[in-house]
Amino acid sequence: MTPIRGSWRTRFGFYLVAIGSACGLGNLWRFPYVVGENGGGAFVLLYALMALILGAPLLIGELILGKTTRQSVMMATRELEKRSSLPFRWAGRFALLMSLVVLSYYSVIAGWVLHFIVQFMLGLFSTKEEVTGGLSVLMGNGGLQWALASVHILITLIVVAKGVQEGLERWISAVMPLFAVLVCLLIIRTMSLPSAPDVLRFLFYPDFSKLTFASLNHAIGHVLFTLSVGFGTMVTFGSYMREQDHAPTAGFRVAMVDTVVSLAIGLLVFPVAFQASNVPLTDPGLMFEVLPKFLLQIPGGLFFGLIFFVSLYLAALNASVGLFETIVANVKTSRGRNRDRSTAAWQSGALILGLSLFPALSSTAFRRLEWNNHGLIESIDSLLINWLLPVAALGLMFAIYRGMGEKALRSAFLDQDRLVSQSMYPHWIFLIKWVIPGLIALGLFLQVLGLLKLAP
Ligand code: PHE
């Protein structure tokens, strides 16, 4: 029996939530330093290409799975397993495991944002100097990082336990327009800095010699992460879509919006980073290092800074809510039991809180745990996003392709009103069948070569 699911009140509601889940710390915190690590323009081009030919098609696949089965990822893949007698439930389990682990370290970074909110609030009432110590205070205090992460987990839990419609739609519709306006205003400001021409060259003039063997996989991993693909999140959102909504069009739009947002954030962060020549572009703290200082230099900076970090926090919250929602929806129905929503939410919250202890103590108690010059939090990030996530996405995609069959997939593209969207199908299935598995395999292979130091 298909459980009755809530559905979005409007088509707009779906877009808000899906875009809200996609745009988050991945765009603001992760994108700039990954671009820095991979040398700029050529990587940006690779990233945009991957978003188009790999991220968008996979996102569409997940939405279709959710919309046709009306289930979240574990139950949906189990259904596919029954139909095809291939062990697809493992793809669902793997995706869910990814959600759990990612949310645990995502919460730590969201906690950093909370820290800056507090700093800006304090600064608003006393001196500017108090604000600038931001990141180093955090890095020296693992307990504080964990405490902040637990505040974030608690807030996420409360939003999710209240239920889909009220919880999500209201938050997101309030936040996104405000944040968009603020970011646009700040970009106008950063683009008038003297470093702007250098930044434009750095971001948009591809120098392919800067790419390394790992770059293709870094682009693939980041695209999957930023589009929330490979975690089952988009399956959950698809399961709440209305019958008349067209999953392929929706998925494509979400992917495009998210990509444009990332590029815009590049225009915001890099001019400031170039100006402050002492900050390495490859540092995961890049955004947190450069933006607060910049915000303090402009008139009304404390106020803008406060709005910026509050909006950033709400964006991170939306993304976390998406992940948490997926975990809860799955825990709730796992093993055929139908637990009540808030029990499932509290159980999941406790688990994530426990897991988040490791990344939270990365810069203190676990400081010695280094791998290839990377601390624990960066190593977890790299292991998850660059190695496991492409495999998770591939597993899910294979389950969708083989489990649903071409006939069902084709019919998900049918739309009486829009002939154009029907003609997407042959392109989509070609990418799913041939191009994407090939790209993921190639990316992983090149990354292994890089690891064996055969790379430059
Ligand atoms: N896409 C989100 C971001 O870029 C992160 C995320 C991953 C959210 C997976 C939900 C699921 O911040």
Short mmCIF file of C-alpha atoms and ligand atoms in Angstrom, two decimals:
data_model
loop_
_atom_site.label_atom_id
_atom_site.label_comp_id
_atom_site.label_asym_id
_atom_site.label_seq_id
_atom_site.Cartn_x
_atom_site.Cartn_y
_atom_site.Cartn_z
CA MET A 1 0.00 0.00 0.00
CA THR A 2 1.32 3.41 -0.87
CA PRO A 3 1.35 5.59 2.22
CA ILE A 4 -0.45 8.88 1.85
CA ARG A 5 2.05 11.67 1.54
CA GLY A 6 1.69 15.35 1.97
CA SER A 7 2.25 17.25 -1.23
CA TRP A 8 3.32 20.77 -1.94
CA ARG A 9 0.47 23.20 -1.94
CA THR A 10 1.70 24.86 -5.10
CA ARG A 11 4.27 24.20 -7.78
CA PHE A 12 6.12 27.21 -6.44
CA GLY A 13 6.36 25.45 -3.07
CA PHE A 14 8.29 22.62 -4.67
CA TYR A 15 10.73 24.98 -6.37
CA LEU A 16 11.34 26.90 -3.21
CA VAL A 17 12.14 23.82 -1.23
CA ALA A 18 14.21 22.05 -3.87
CA ILE A 19 16.23 25.18 -4.64
CA GLY A 20 16.44 25.91 -0.93
CA SER A 21 17.91 22.45 -0.35
CA ALA A 22 20.36 22.77 -3.21
CA CYS A 23 21.64 26.25 -2.34
CA GLY A 24 23.48 26.19 0.92
CA LEU A 25 26.94 25.92 2.38
CA GLY A 26 27.97 23.98 -0.72
CA ASN A 27 27.62 27.14 -2.79
CA LEU A 28 28.94 29.59 -0.26
CA TRP A 29 31.50 27.78 1.80
CA ARG A 30 32.63 24.86 -0.34
CA PHE A 31 32.55 26.16 -3.89
CA PRO A 32 35.11 28.99 -3.46
CA TYR A 33 37.85 26.91 -1.91
CA VAL A 34 37.36 23.97 -4.26
CA VAL A 35 37.74 26.41 -7.17
CA GLY A 36 40.85 27.79 -5.43
CA GLU A 37 42.26 24.29 -4.98
CA ASN A 38 41.76 23.48 -8.63
CA GLY A 39 43.21 26.65 -10.07
CA GLY A 40 40.22 28.73 -11.24
CA GLY A 41 38.81 29.15 -14.77
CA ALA A 42 39.37 25.74 -16.27
CA PHE A 43 37.80 24.12 -13.22
CA VAL A 44 34.85 26.51 -13.27
CA LEU A 45 34.21 25.50 -16.87
CA LEU A 46 34.47 21.82 -16.00
CA TYR A 47 32.14 22.34 -13.08
CA ALA A 48 29.50 24.10 -15.19
CA LEU A 49 29.72 21.36 -17.83
CA MET A 50 29.35 18.64 -15.21
CA ALA A 51 26.33 20.41 -13.73
CA LEU A 52 24.69 20.34 -17.14
CA ILE A 53 25.50 16.85 -18.36
CA LEU A 54 25.80 14.96 -15.09
CA GLY A 55 24.18 16.81 -12.19
CA ALA A 56 20.96 17.87 -13.87
CA PRO A 57 20.18 14.44 -15.42
CA LEU A 58 20.82 12.65 -12.12
CA LEU A 59 18.70 15.13 -10.22
CA ILE A 60 15.88 14.53 -12.71
CA GLY A 61 16.27 10.76 -12.23
CA GLU A 62 15.89 11.04 -8.46
CA LEU A 63 12.83 13.26 -8.76
CA ILE A 64 11.22 10.79 -11.17
CA LEU A 65 11.88 7.88 -8.80
CA GLY A 66 10.27 9.76 -5.92
CA LYS A 67 7.34 10.97 -7.95
CA THR A 68 6.46 7.59 -9.46
CA THR A 69 6.89 5.49 -6.32
CA ARG A 70 5.67 8.14 -3.84
CA GLN A 71 8.24 6.74 -1.45
CA SER A 72 11.46 7.91 0.08
CA VAL A 73 14.71 6.40 -1.07
CA MET A 74 14.91 3.24 1.07
CA MET A 75 11.38 2.08 0.35
CA ALA A 76 11.58 3.19 -3.27
CA THR A 77 14.75 1.20 -3.93
CA ARG A 78 13.24 -1.77 -2.14
CA GLU A 79 10.32 -1.60 -4.53
CA LEU A 80 12.73 -1.52 -7.47
CA GLU A 81 14.47 -4.55 -6.02
CA LYS A 82 11.20 -6.47 -5.92
CA ARG A 83 10.48 -5.62 -9.53
CA SER A 84 13.87 -6.51 -10.91
CA SER A 85 15.31 -8.91 -8.31
CA LEU A 86 18.60 -7.02 -8.33
CA PRO A 87 19.93 -5.91 -4.90
CA PHE A 88 18.93 -2.26 -5.31
CA ARG A 89 18.06 -1.75 -1.66
CA TRP A 90 21.78 -1.32 -1.05
CA ALA A 91 21.77 1.76 -3.25
CA GLY A 92 19.08 3.25 -0.99
CA ARG A 93 20.94 2.30 2.17
CA PHE A 94 24.17 3.77 0.89
CA ALA A 95 22.45 7.04 -0.04
CA LEU A 96 20.94 7.27 3.41
CA LEU A 97 24.26 6.62 5.08
CA MET A 98 25.72 9.47 3.05
CA SER A 99 22.97 11.78 4.27
CA LEU A 100 23.68 10.88 7.87
CA VAL A 101 27.41 11.44 7.73
CA VAL A 102 27.21 14.55 5.59
CA LEU A 103 24.66 16.13 7.90
CA SER A 104 26.94 15.53 10.87
CA TYR A 105 29.76 17.63 9.45
CA TYR A 106 27.46 20.05 7.65
CA SER A 107 26.10 20.85 11.11
CA VAL A 108 29.57 21.76 12.31
CA ILE A 109 30.01 24.27 9.48
CA ALA A 110 26.50 25.60 10.12
CA GLY A 111 27.68 26.03 13.71
CA TRP A 112 30.53 28.23 12.45
CA VAL A 113 27.89 30.43 10.81
CA LEU A 114 26.05 30.67 14.13
CA HIS A 115 29.31 31.76 15.72
CA PHE A 116 29.67 34.61 13.25
CA ILE A 117 26.09 35.69 13.87
CA VAL A 118 26.90 36.01 17.54
CA GLN A 119 30.13 37.85 16.74
CA PHE A 120 28.34 40.34 14.56
CA MET A 121 25.69 40.84 17.19
CA LEU A 122 28.31 41.54 19.82
CA GLY A 123 30.11 43.82 17.43
CA LEU A 124 26.94 45.70 16.82
CA PHE A 125 26.89 46.74 20.41
CA SER A 126 30.58 47.24 21.21
CA THR A 127 33.87 47.43 19.27
CA LYS A 128 34.74 46.11 15.84
CA GLU A 129 37.82 44.30 17.07
CA GLU A 130 35.74 41.68 18.81
CA VAL A 131 34.35 40.50 15.51
CA THR A 132 37.55 39.94 13.61
CA GLY A 133 38.93 37.14 15.79
CA GLY A 134 36.14 34.95 14.41
CA LEU A 135 37.60 31.85 12.89
CA SER A 136 40.67 31.43 15.07
CA VAL A 137 38.57 31.48 18.24
CA LEU A 138 36.49 28.67 16.81
CA MET A 139 39.43 26.61 15.62
CA GLY A 140 40.95 26.67 19.09
CA ASN A 141 37.79 25.51 20.78
CA GLY A 142 36.38 22.14 19.72
CA GLY A 143 33.84 22.09 22.55
CA LEU A 144 32.40 25.35 21.26
CA GLN A 145 32.18 23.92 17.76
CA TRP A 146 30.30 20.91 19.04
CA ALA A 147 27.99 23.03 21.17
CA LEU A 148 27.16 25.21 18.16
CA ALA A 149 26.63 22.14 15.97
CA SER A 150 24.20 20.76 18.54
CA VAL A 151 22.27 24.03 18.57
CA HIS A 152 22.00 23.71 14.80
CA ILE A 153 20.88 20.09 14.98
CA LEU A 154 18.25 21.01 17.55
CA ILE A 155 16.87 23.83 15.41
CA THR A 156 16.76 21.53 12.37
CA LEU A 157 15.02 18.88 14.39
CA ILE A 158 12.31 21.24 15.56
CA VAL A 159 11.62 22.41 12.00
CA VAL A 160 11.41 18.85 10.69
CA ALA A 161 9.35 17.45 13.56
CA LYS A 162 6.66 20.01 12.74
CA GLY A 163 6.00 18.49 9.31
CA VAL A 164 6.74 19.24 5.69
CA GLN A 165 4.42 21.99 4.62
CA GLU A 166 4.48 24.32 7.57
CA GLY A 167 8.08 23.61 8.41
CA LEU A 168 9.71 24.14 5.07
CA GLU A 169 7.70 26.39 2.83
CA ARG A 170 7.32 29.24 5.23
CA TRP A 171 11.00 29.46 6.09
CA ILE A 172 12.19 29.36 2.58
CA SER A 173 9.80 31.81 1.04
CA ALA A 174 10.83 34.36 3.64
CA VAL A 175 14.56 33.93 3.27
CA MET A 176 15.48 33.45 -0.34
CA PRO A 177 14.46 36.79 -1.84
CA LEU A 178 16.12 38.71 0.96
CA PHE A 179 19.35 36.84 0.59
CA ALA A 180 19.35 37.19 -3.19
CA VAL A 181 19.01 40.98 -2.94
CA LEU A 182 21.76 41.23 -0.36
CA VAL A 183 24.16 39.09 -2.37
CA CYS A 184 23.49 41.17 -5.51
CA LEU A 185 24.22 44.39 -3.61
CA LEU A 186 27.43 42.98 -2.20
CA ILE A 187 28.57 41.75 -5.62
CA ILE A 188 28.15 45.25 -7.03
CA ARG A 189 30.43 46.40 -4.24
CA THR A 190 33.06 43.65 -4.66
CA MET A 191 33.12 44.09 -8.41
CA SER A 192 34.22 47.67 -7.92
CA LEU A 193 37.28 46.60 -5.94
CA PRO A 194 40.62 47.01 -7.77
CA SER A 195 41.08 43.23 -7.83
CA ALA A 196 37.95 42.68 -9.95
CA PRO A 197 39.67 42.36 -13.38
CA ASP A 198 42.11 39.79 -12.01
CA VAL A 199 39.24 37.86 -10.52
CA LEU A 200 37.32 37.80 -13.77
CA ARG A 201 40.40 36.47 -15.52
CA PHE A 202 40.95 33.92 -12.78
CA LEU A 203 37.36 32.65 -12.83
CA PHE A 204 36.47 32.79 -16.49
CA TYR A 205 39.67 32.52 -18.48
CA PRO A 206 40.44 28.81 -18.54
CA ASP A 207 44.03 27.79 -18.05
CA PHE A 208 43.90 24.05 -18.50
CA SER A 209 47.42 23.53 -17.22
CA LYS A 210 46.07 24.28 -13.73
CA LEU A 211 43.91 21.17 -13.69
CA THR A 212 45.20 18.10 -11.88
CA PHE A 213 44.30 14.45 -12.23
CA ALA A 214 41.80 14.81 -9.43
CA SER A 215 40.04 17.85 -10.89
CA LEU A 216 37.42 15.96 -12.90
CA ASN A 217 36.38 14.08 -9.81
CA HIS A 218 36.44 17.21 -7.68
CA ALA A 219 34.05 18.78 -10.18
CA ILE A 220 31.77 15.73 -10.21
CA GLY A 221 31.76 15.39 -6.43
CA HIS A 222 31.04 19.03 -5.88
CA VAL A 223 28.25 19.10 -8.48
CA LEU A 224 26.58 16.15 -6.76
CA PHE A 225 26.96 17.71 -3.34
CA THR A 226 25.73 21.14 -4.31
CA LEU A 227 22.73 19.75 -6.20
CA SER A 228 21.91 17.42 -3.28
CA VAL A 229 22.17 14.40 -5.58
CA GLY A 230 23.18 10.92 -4.42
CA PHE A 231 21.69 11.34 -0.95
CA GLY A 232 18.11 10.42 -1.73
CA THR A 233 17.01 13.95 -0.80
CA MET A 234 15.64 14.65 -4.23
CA VAL A 235 13.78 11.33 -4.15
CA THR A 236 12.02 12.54 -1.03
CA PHE A 237 11.16 15.87 -2.64
CA GLY A 238 9.99 14.10 -5.80
CA SER A 239 7.67 11.97 -3.70
CA TYR A 240 5.90 15.10 -2.52
CA MET A 241 5.49 16.53 -6.05
CA ARG A 242 2.02 17.02 -7.41
CA GLU A 243 0.81 14.70 -10.16
CA GLN A 244 0.61 17.48 -12.73
CA ASP A 245 4.15 18.76 -12.14
CA HIS A 246 6.76 17.82 -14.70
CA ALA A 247 9.79 16.36 -12.91
CA PRO A 248 12.31 16.76 -15.78
CA THR A 249 11.63 20.47 -16.27
CA ALA A 250 11.68 21.08 -12.53
CA GLY A 251 14.96 19.20 -12.06
CA PHE A 252 16.63 21.04 -14.89
CA ARG A 253 15.63 24.43 -13.52
CA VAL A 254 16.79 23.62 -10.01
CA ALA A 255 20.20 22.58 -11.36
CA MET A 256 20.56 25.75 -13.40
CA VAL A 257 19.59 28.08 -10.56
CA ASP A 258 22.04 26.41 -8.21
CA THR A 259 24.88 26.72 -10.71
CA VAL A 260 24.22 30.41 -11.31
CA VAL A 261 24.18 30.98 -7.54
CA SER A 262 27.59 29.31 -7.16
CA LEU A 263 29.10 31.45 -9.91
CA ALA A 264 27.67 34.56 -8.28
CA ILE A 265 29.22 33.58 -4.97
CA GLY A 266 32.57 33.29 -6.74
CA LEU A 267 32.18 36.92 -7.77
CA LEU A 268 31.49 37.81 -4.18
CA VAL A 269 34.28 35.93 -2.43
CA PHE A 270 37.24 36.08 -4.81
CA PRO A 271 37.62 39.86 -5.23
CA VAL A 272 37.94 40.13 -1.46
CA ALA A 273 40.23 37.11 -1.23
CA PHE A 274 42.52 38.57 -3.91
CA GLN A 275 42.64 41.85 -2.04
CA ALA A 276 43.64 40.12 1.20
CA SER A 277 46.71 38.46 -0.24
CA ASN A 278 47.56 36.62 2.96
CA VAL A 279 44.70 34.11 2.74
CA PRO A 280 45.39 30.96 0.69
CA LEU A 281 42.61 30.37 -1.84
CA THR A 282 42.68 26.68 -1.02
CA ASP A 283 41.80 27.08 2.64
CA PRO A 284 38.43 25.59 3.64
CA GLY A 285 37.98 28.59 5.90
CA LEU A 286 38.29 30.91 2.86
CA MET A 287 34.81 32.37 2.95
CA PHE A 288 34.85 32.73 6.73
CA GLU A 289 38.28 34.34 6.62
CA VAL A 290 37.62 36.96 4.01
CA LEU A 291 33.97 37.97 4.07
CA PRO A 292 33.61 39.11 7.69
CA LYS A 293 36.66 41.35 7.35
CA PHE A 294 35.37 42.81 4.12
CA LEU A 295 31.93 43.40 5.57
CA LEU A 296 33.46 45.34 8.42
CA GLN A 297 35.22 47.70 6.05
CA ILE A 298 32.12 48.91 4.26
CA PRO A 299 29.82 51.51 5.78
CA GLY A 300 27.08 49.83 7.79
CA GLY A 301 29.19 46.67 7.65
CA LEU A 302 28.18 45.28 11.01
CA PHE A 303 24.57 45.52 10.06
CA PHE A 304 25.09 44.02 6.59
CA GLY A 305 27.28 41.35 8.12
CA LEU A 306 24.58 40.39 10.54
CA ILE A 307 21.96 40.15 7.79
CA PHE A 308 24.37 38.22 5.59
CA PHE A 309 25.21 35.61 8.20
CA VAL A 310 21.62 35.25 9.37
CA SER A 311 20.56 34.64 5.77
CA LEU A 312 23.45 32.26 5.26
CA TYR A 313 22.41 30.43 8.36
CA LEU A 314 18.85 30.13 7.13
CA ALA A 315 20.15 28.80 3.79
CA ALA A 316 22.23 26.23 5.66
CA LEU A 317 19.18 25.40 7.74
CA ASN A 318 17.07 24.80 4.64
CA ALA A 319 19.69 22.46 3.24
CA SER A 320 19.97 20.64 6.56
CA VAL A 321 16.21 20.37 6.79
CA GLY A 322 16.24 18.66 3.38
CA LEU A 323 18.81 16.15 4.56
CA PHE A 324 17.17 15.60 7.90
CA GLU A 325 13.77 15.26 6.30
CA THR A 326 15.15 12.46 4.13
CA ILE A 327 16.64 10.68 7.12
CA VAL A 328 13.46 11.00 9.16
CA ALA A 329 11.19 9.94 6.28
CA ASN A 330 13.30 6.80 5.93
CA VAL A 331 13.74 6.00 9.59
CA LYS A 332 10.02 6.45 10.07
CA THR A 333 9.09 3.77 7.57
CA SER A 334 12.10 1.49 7.89
CA ARG A 335 11.58 -2.22 8.58
CA GLY A 336 7.95 -1.89 7.74
CA ARG A 337 7.24 -0.08 11.00
CA ASN A 338 5.48 3.23 10.95
CA ARG A 339 7.07 5.13 13.82
CA ASP A 340 5.62 8.46 14.69
CA ARG A 341 7.36 11.37 13.11
CA SER A 342 8.71 13.02 16.18
CA THR A 343 10.18 9.79 17.63
CA ALA A 344 11.93 9.20 14.33
CA ALA A 345 13.18 12.81 14.34
CA TRP A 346 14.59 12.62 17.89
CA GLN A 347 16.28 9.29 17.26
CA SER A 348 17.91 10.57 14.09
CA GLY A 349 18.93 13.81 15.81
CA ALA A 350 20.71 11.92 18.60
CA LEU A 351 22.62 9.84 16.08
CA ILE A 352 23.74 12.88 14.08
CA LEU A 353 24.77 14.69 17.24
CA GLY A 354 27.00 11.77 18.19
CA LEU A 355 28.58 11.63 14.75
CA SER A 356 29.21 15.37 14.66
CA LEU A 357 31.62 15.06 17.57
CA PHE A 358 34.39 13.90 15.21
CA PRO A 359 34.37 16.83 12.78
CA ALA A 360 33.75 19.27 15.64
CA LEU A 361 36.92 18.21 17.41
CA SER A 362 38.91 18.12 14.18
CA SER A 363 40.98 21.20 14.94
CA THR A 364 41.56 20.38 18.63
CA ALA A 365 41.43 16.86 20.11
CA PHE A 366 41.87 15.20 16.71
CA ARG A 367 44.39 17.74 15.45
CA ARG A 368 47.05 15.08 15.01
CA LEU A 369 44.89 13.00 12.72
CA GLU A 370 46.21 14.22 9.44
CA TRP A 371 46.16 12.67 6.04
CA ASN A 372 48.05 14.14 3.12
CA ASN A 373 48.35 17.45 4.98
CA HIS A 374 44.59 17.60 5.50
CA GLY A 375 42.95 17.77 8.90
CA LEU A 376 40.12 15.45 9.94
CA ILE A 377 37.25 17.62 8.73
CA GLU A 378 38.81 18.09 5.29
CA SER A 379 39.62 14.40 5.06
CA ILE A 380 36.04 13.43 5.93
CA ASP A 381 34.84 15.94 3.36
CA SER A 382 37.16 14.62 0.69
CA LEU A 383 36.44 10.96 1.40
CA LEU A 384 32.70 11.55 1.30
CA ILE A 385 32.38 13.96 -1.58
CA ASN A 386 35.21 12.94 -3.85
CA TRP A 387 35.13 9.18 -3.35
CA LEU A 388 31.88 7.90 -1.92
CA LEU A 389 29.33 10.32 -3.31
CA PRO A 390 30.01 9.57 -6.99
CA VAL A 391 29.64 5.86 -6.17
CA ALA A 392 26.39 6.49 -4.27
CA ALA A 393 25.01 8.53 -7.16
CA LEU A 394 26.00 5.86 -9.66
CA GLY A 395 24.33 3.15 -7.57
CA LEU A 396 21.11 5.10 -7.33
CA MET A 397 21.15 5.90 -11.01
CA PHE A 398 21.66 2.28 -11.93
CA ALA A 399 18.76 1.31 -9.67
CA ILE A 400 16.56 3.90 -11.32
CA TYR A 401 17.54 2.95 -14.85
CA ARG A 402 17.36 -0.82 -14.49
CA GLY A 403 14.66 -0.97 -11.87
CA MET A 404 12.16 1.35 -13.51
CA GLY A 405 12.84 0.41 -17.11
CA GLU A 406 12.89 2.64 -20.15
CA LYS A 407 9.14 2.55 -20.67
CA ALA A 408 8.30 3.99 -17.26
CA LEU A 409 11.10 6.52 -17.53
CA ARG A 410 9.93 7.69 -20.92
CA SER A 411 6.41 8.20 -19.63
CA ALA A 412 7.75 10.40 -16.83
CA PHE A 413 8.88 12.77 -19.56
CA LEU A 414 5.49 12.87 -21.27
CA ASP A 415 3.71 16.11 -20.84
CA GLN A 416 0.63 16.94 -22.86
CA ASP A 417 1.23 20.65 -22.75
CA ARG A 418 4.89 20.87 -23.53
CA LEU A 419 6.32 19.12 -26.54
CA VAL A 420 9.75 20.57 -25.92
CA SER A 421 10.10 18.79 -22.61
CA GLN A 422 9.23 15.45 -24.23
CA SER A 423 12.08 15.84 -26.62
CA MET A 424 14.42 15.96 -23.60
CA TYR A 425 14.01 12.21 -23.12
CA PRO A 426 16.40 10.83 -25.78
CA HIS A 427 19.14 13.19 -24.62
CA TRP A 428 18.54 12.34 -21.00
CA ILE A 429 18.56 8.59 -21.45
CA PHE A 430 21.70 8.81 -23.56
CA LEU A 431 23.49 10.69 -20.78
CA ILE A 432 22.22 8.30 -18.11
CA LYS A 433 23.09 5.17 -20.03
CA TRP A 434 26.48 6.03 -21.47
CA VAL A 435 27.94 9.38 -20.58
CA ILE A 436 27.44 9.57 -16.81
CA PRO A 437 28.74 6.11 -15.88
CA GLY A 438 31.73 6.74 -18.14
CA LEU A 439 32.46 10.12 -16.58
CA ILE A 440 32.21 8.84 -13.03
CA ALA A 441 34.44 5.88 -13.80
CA LEU A 442 36.97 8.13 -15.54
CA GLY A 443 36.92 10.64 -12.67
CA LEU A 444 37.60 7.96 -10.08
CA PHE A 445 40.29 6.37 -12.21
CA LEU A 446 42.13 9.66 -12.72
CA GLN A 447 41.84 10.39 -9.03
CA VAL A 448 43.49 7.08 -8.20
CA LEU A 449 46.28 7.93 -10.64
CA GLY A 450 46.72 11.27 -8.91
CA LEU A 451 46.89 9.51 -5.57
CA LEU A 452 49.60 7.20 -6.81
CA LYS A 453 51.54 10.37 -7.57
CA LEU A 454 51.58 9.74 -11.26
CA ALA A 455 49.95 13.11 -11.54
CA PRO A 456 51.72 16.48 -11.74
N1 PHE B 1 23.25 20.99 -1.60
C1 PHE B 1 23.48 21.48 -0.27
C2 PHE B 1 24.48 22.61 -0.32
O1 PHE B 1 25.03 22.90 -1.35
C3 PHE B 1 23.95 20.40 0.65
C4 PHE B 1 23.02 19.25 0.71
C5 PHE B 1 23.44 18.01 0.31
C6 PHE B 1 21.71 19.44 1.10
C7 PHE B 1 22.55 16.96 0.30
C8 PHE B 1 20.82 18.36 1.10
C9 PHE B 1 21.26 17.14 0.69
O2 PHE B 1 24.75 23.23 0.67
#
